[in-house]
mmCIF file of C-alpha atoms in Angstrom:
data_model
loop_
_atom_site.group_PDB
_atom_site.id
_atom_site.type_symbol
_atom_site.label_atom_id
_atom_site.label_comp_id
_atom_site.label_asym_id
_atom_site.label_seq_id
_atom_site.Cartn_x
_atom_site.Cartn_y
_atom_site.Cartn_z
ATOM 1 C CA UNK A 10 95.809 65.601 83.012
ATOM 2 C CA UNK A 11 97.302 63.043 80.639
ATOM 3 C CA UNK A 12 95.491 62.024 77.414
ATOM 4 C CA UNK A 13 96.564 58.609 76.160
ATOM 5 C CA UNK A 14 97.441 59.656 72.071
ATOM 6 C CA UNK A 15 98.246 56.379 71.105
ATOM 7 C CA UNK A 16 99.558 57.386 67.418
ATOM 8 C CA UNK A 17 102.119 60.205 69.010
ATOM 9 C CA UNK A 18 105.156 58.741 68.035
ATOM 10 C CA UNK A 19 103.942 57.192 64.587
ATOM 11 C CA UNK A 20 105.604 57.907 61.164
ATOM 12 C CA UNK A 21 103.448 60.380 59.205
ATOM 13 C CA UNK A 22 104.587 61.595 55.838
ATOM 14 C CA UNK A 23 104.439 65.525 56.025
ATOM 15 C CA UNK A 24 101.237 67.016 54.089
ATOM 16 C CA UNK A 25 104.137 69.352 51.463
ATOM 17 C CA UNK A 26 105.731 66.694 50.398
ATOM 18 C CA UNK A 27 103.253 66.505 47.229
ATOM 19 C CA UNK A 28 104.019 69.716 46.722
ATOM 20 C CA UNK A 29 107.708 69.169 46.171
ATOM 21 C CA UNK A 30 106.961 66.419 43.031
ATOM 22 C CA UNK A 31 105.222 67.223 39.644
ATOM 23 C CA UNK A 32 101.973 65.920 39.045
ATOM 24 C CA UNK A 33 101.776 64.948 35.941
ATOM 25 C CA UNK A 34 98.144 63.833 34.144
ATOM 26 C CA UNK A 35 97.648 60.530 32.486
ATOM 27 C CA UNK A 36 98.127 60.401 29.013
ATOM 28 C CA UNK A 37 94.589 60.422 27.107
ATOM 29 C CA UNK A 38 93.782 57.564 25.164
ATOM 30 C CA UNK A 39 92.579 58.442 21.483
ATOM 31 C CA UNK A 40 89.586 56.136 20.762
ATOM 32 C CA UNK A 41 89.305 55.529 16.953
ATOM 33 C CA UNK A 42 86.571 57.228 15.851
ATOM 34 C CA UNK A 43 83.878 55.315 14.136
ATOM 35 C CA UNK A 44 83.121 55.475 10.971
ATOM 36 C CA UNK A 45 79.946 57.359 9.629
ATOM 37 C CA UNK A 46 77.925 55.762 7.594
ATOM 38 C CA UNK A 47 74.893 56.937 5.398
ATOM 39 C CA UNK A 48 71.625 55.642 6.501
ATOM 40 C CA UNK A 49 69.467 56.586 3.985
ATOM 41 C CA UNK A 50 69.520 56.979 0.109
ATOM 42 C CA UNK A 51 72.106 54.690 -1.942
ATOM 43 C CA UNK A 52 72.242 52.429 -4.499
ATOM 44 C CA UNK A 53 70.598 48.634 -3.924
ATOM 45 C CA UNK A 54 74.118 46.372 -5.595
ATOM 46 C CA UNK A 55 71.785 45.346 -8.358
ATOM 47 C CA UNK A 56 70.756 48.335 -9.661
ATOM 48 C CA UNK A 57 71.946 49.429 -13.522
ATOM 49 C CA UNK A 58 73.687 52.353 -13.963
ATOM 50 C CA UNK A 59 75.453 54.071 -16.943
ATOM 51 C CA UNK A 60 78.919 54.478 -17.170
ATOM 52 C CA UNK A 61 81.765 55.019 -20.183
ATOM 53 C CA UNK A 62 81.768 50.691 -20.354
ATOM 54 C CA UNK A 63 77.596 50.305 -20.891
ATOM 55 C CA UNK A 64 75.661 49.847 -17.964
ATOM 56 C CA UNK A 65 77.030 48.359 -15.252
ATOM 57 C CA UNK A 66 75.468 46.694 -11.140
ATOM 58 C CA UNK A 67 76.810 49.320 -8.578
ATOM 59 C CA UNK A 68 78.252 46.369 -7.061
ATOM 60 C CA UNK A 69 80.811 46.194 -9.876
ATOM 61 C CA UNK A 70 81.859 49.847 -9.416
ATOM 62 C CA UNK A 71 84.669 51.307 -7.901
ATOM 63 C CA UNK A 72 86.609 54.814 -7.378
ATOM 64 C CA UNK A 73 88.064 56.020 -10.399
ATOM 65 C CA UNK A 74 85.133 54.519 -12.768
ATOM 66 C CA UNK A 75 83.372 57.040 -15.092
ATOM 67 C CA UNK A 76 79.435 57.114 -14.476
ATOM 68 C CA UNK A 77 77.407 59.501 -16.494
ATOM 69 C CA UNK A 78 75.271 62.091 -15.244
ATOM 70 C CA UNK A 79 72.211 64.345 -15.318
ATOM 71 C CA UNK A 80 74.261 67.787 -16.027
ATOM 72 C CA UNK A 81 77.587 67.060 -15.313
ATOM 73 C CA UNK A 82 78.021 64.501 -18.225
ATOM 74 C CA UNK A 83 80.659 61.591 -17.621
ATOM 75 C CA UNK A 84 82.079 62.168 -13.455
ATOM 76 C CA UNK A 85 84.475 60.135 -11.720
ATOM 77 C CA UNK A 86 83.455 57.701 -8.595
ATOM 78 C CA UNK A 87 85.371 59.373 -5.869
ATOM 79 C CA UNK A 88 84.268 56.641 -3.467
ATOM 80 C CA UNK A 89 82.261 53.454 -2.800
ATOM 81 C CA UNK A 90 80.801 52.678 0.774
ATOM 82 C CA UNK A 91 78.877 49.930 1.964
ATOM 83 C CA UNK A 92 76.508 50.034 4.635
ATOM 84 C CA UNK A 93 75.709 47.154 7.138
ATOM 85 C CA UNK A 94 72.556 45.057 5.848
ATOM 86 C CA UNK A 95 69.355 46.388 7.394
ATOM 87 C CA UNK A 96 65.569 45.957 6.750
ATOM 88 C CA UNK A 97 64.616 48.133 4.340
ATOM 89 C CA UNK A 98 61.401 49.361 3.565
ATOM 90 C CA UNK A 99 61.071 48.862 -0.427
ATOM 91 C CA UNK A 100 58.779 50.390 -3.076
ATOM 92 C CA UNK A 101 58.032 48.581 -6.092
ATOM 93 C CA UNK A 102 58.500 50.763 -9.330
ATOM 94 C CA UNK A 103 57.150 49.156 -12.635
ATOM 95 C CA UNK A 104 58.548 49.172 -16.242
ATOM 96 C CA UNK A 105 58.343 52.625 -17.568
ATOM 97 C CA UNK A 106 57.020 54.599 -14.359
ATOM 98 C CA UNK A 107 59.948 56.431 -14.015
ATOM 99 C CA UNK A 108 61.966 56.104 -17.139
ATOM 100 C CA UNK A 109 62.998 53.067 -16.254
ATOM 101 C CA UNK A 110 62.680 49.859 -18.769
ATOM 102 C CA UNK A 111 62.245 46.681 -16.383
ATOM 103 C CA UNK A 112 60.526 46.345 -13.206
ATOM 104 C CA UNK A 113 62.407 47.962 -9.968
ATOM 105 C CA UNK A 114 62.518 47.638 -6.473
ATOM 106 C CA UNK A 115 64.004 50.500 -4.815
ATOM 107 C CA UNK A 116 64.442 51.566 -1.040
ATOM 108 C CA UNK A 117 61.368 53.844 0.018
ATOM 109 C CA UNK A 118 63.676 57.113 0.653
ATOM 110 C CA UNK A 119 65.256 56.409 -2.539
ATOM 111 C CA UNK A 120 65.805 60.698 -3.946
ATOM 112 C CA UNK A 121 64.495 60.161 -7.609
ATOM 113 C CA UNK A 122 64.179 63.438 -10.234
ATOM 114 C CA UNK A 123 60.821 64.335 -11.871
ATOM 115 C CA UNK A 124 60.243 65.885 -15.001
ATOM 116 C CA UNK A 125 56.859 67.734 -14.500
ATOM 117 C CA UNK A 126 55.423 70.457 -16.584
ATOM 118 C CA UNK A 127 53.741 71.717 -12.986
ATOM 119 C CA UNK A 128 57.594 72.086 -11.244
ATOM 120 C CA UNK A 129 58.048 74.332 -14.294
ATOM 121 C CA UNK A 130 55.313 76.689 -13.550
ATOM 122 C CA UNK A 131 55.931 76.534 -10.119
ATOM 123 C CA UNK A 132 59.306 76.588 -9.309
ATOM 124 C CA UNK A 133 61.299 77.212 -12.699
ATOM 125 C CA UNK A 134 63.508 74.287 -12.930
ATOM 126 C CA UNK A 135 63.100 71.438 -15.505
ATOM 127 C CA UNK A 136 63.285 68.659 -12.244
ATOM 128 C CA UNK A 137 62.559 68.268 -8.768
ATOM 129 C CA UNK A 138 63.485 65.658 -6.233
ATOM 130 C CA UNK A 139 61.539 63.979 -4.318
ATOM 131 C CA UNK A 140 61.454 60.307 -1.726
ATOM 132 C CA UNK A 141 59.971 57.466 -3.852
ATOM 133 C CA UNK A 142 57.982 56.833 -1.050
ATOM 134 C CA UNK A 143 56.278 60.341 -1.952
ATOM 135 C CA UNK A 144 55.084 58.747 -5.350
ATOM 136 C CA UNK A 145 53.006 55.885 -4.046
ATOM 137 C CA UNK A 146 50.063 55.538 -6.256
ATOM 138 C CA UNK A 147 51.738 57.419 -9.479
ATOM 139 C CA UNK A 148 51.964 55.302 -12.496
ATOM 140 C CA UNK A 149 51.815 51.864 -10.934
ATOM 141 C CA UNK A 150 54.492 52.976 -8.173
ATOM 142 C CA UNK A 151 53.239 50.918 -5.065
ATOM 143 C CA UNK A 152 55.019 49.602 -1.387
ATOM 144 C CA UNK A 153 56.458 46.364 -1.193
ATOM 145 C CA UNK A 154 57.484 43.877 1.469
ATOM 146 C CA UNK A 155 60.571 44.798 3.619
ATOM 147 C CA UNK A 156 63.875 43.125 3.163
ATOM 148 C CA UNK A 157 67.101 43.335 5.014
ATOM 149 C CA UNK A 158 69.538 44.468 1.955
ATOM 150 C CA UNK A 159 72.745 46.193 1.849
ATOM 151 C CA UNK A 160 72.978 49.491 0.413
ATOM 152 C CA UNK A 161 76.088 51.418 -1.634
ATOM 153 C CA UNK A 162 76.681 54.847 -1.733
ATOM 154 C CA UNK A 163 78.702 56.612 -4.907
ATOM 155 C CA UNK A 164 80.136 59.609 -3.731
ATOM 156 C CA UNK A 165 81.193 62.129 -6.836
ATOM 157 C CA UNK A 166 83.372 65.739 -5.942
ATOM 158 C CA UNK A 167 79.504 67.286 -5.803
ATOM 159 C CA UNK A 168 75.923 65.438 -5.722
ATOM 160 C CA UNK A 169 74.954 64.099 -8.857
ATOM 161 C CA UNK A 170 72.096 62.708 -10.559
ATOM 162 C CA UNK A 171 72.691 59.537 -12.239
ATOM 163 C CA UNK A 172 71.204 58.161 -15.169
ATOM 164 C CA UNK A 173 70.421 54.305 -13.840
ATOM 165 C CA UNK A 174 67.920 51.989 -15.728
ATOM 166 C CA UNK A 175 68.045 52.954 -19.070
ATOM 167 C CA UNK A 176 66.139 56.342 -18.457
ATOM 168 C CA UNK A 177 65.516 57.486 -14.458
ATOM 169 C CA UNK A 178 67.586 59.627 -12.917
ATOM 170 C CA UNK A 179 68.452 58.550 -8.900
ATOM 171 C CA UNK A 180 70.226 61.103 -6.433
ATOM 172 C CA UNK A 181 74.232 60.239 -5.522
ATOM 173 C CA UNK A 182 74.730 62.914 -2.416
ATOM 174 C CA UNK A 183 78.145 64.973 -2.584
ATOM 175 C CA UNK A 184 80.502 66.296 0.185
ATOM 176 C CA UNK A 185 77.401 69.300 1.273
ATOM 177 C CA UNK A 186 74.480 68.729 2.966
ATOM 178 C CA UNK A 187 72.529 71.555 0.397
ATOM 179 C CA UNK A 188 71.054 70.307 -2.563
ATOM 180 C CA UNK A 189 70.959 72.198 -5.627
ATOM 181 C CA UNK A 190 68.057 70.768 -6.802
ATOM 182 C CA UNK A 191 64.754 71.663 -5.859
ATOM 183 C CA UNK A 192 63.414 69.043 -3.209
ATOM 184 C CA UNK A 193 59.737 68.641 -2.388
ATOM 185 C CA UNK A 194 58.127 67.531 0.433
ATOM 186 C CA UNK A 195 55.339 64.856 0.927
ATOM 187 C CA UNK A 196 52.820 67.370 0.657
ATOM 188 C CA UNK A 197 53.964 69.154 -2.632
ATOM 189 C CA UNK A 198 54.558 66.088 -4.494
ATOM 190 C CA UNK A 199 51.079 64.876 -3.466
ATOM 191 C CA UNK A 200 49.432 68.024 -4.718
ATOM 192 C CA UNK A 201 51.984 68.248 -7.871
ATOM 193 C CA UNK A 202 51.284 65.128 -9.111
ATOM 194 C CA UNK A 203 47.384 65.799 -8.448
ATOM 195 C CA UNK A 204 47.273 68.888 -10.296
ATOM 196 C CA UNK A 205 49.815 67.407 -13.093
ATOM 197 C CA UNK A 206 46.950 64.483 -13.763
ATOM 198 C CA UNK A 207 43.971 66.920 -13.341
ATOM 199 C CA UNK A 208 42.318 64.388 -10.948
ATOM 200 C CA UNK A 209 42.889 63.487 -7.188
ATOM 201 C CA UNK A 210 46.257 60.986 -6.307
ATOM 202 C CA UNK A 211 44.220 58.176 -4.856
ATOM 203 C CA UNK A 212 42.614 57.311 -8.369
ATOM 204 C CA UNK A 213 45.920 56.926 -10.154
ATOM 205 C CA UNK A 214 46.073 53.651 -11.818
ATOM 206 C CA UNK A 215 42.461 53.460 -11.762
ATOM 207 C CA UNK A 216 40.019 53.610 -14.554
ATOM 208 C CA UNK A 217 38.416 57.158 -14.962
ATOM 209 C CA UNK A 218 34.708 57.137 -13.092
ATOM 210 C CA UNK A 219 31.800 56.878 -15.641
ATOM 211 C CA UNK A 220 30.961 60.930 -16.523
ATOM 212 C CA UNK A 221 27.135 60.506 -18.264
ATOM 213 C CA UNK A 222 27.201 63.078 -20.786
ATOM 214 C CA UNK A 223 24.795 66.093 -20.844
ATOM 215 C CA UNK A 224 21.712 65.472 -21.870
ATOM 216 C CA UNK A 225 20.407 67.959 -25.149
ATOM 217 C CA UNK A 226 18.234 70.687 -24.902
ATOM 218 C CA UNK A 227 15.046 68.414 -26.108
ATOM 219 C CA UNK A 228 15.885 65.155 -23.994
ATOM 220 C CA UNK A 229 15.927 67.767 -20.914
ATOM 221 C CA UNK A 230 12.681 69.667 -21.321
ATOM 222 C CA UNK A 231 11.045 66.080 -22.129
ATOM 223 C CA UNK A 232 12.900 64.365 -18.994
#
């Protein structure tokens, strides 16, 4: 019986003849990689801080300026970055609360130092570090409105704490993600702070409650 194989006599390229040329892969494409930049901490442009010329904005700074420091006394600016405008949750920081000697605003996760007999009991060091956002209520410290600001970050051969404002001391990160300095959490700085004034957090700023004092020995038998 005949079949009908309508494709019998059609050209067909034989299934080794792949085999016989080198497959060869496309060439991978490098993608620049994107930049990283820091999202939190940094310098606001306007902010004052010290350097070998007087103080100076952060805008004006650039790498190979001098800046003084905490414990490393005058470092050079290895780098400047900018980040991309965002809105930024701000704290407002008045005249004196940290050392410094006008009124501040200052991005919430803003890493400031504190100089607390309490972190000397506890912990041995003369400063601890701690989110501004951690010191709402102490000495006037209080949250302000968002704003969509730019932020630099200095970037020194280690981290550094520089002296900005006259007198407070603000976190510039280094190359490591470990601090050297100790860094306390909501929580601790709450209860620091608290045990530091003697009195709870939430009356900071407050005047003290009315204590009526005892009453004498005679005034109580007669009351």
């Amino acid at each position: 019986m005949l079949l009908d194989h309508f494709n019998a006599f059609e050209d067909f390229q034989p299934a080794d003849l792949l085999l016989d040329f080198p497959v060869t892969k496309p060439e991978r494409i490098e993608r620049p990689r994107r930049t990283v930049r820091p999202r939190t901490g940094g310098f606001l442009p306007g902010t004052m801080v010290d350097t070998d010329r007087g103080f100076m904005e952060v805008r004006d700074l650039k790498p190979g300026d001098m800046v003084y420091t905490f414990d490393g006394g005058e470092q050079e600016v290895k780098a400047v970055k900018h980040s991309v405008p965002r809105l930024t949750t701000l704290m407002h920081v008045p005249a004196g609360a940290l050392g410094n000697d006008t009124d501040l605003l200052l991005p919430s996760d803003q890493m400031v130092a504190l100089e607390l007999d309490a972190a000397e009991r506890l912990f041995g060091v003369p400063l601890v570090m701690t989110k501004l956002i951690s010191l709402s209520g102490y000495n006037g410290i209080s949250p302000a409105m968002p704003e969509r600001l730019a932020r630099i970050h200095l970037e020194f051969e280690e981290e550094e704490l520089v002296w900005a404002e006259s007198g407070m001391l603000i976190q510039a990160a280094g190359d490591g993600l470990d601090s050297a300095y100790h860094r306390l959490s909501l929580a601790e700085t709450r209860q620091i702070l608290a045990s530091e004034e003697g009195r709870a957090l939430a009356l900071t700023g407050r005047d003290p409650l009315p204590v009526a004092a005892p009453l004498e020995l005679p005034e109580f038998l007669a009351a």
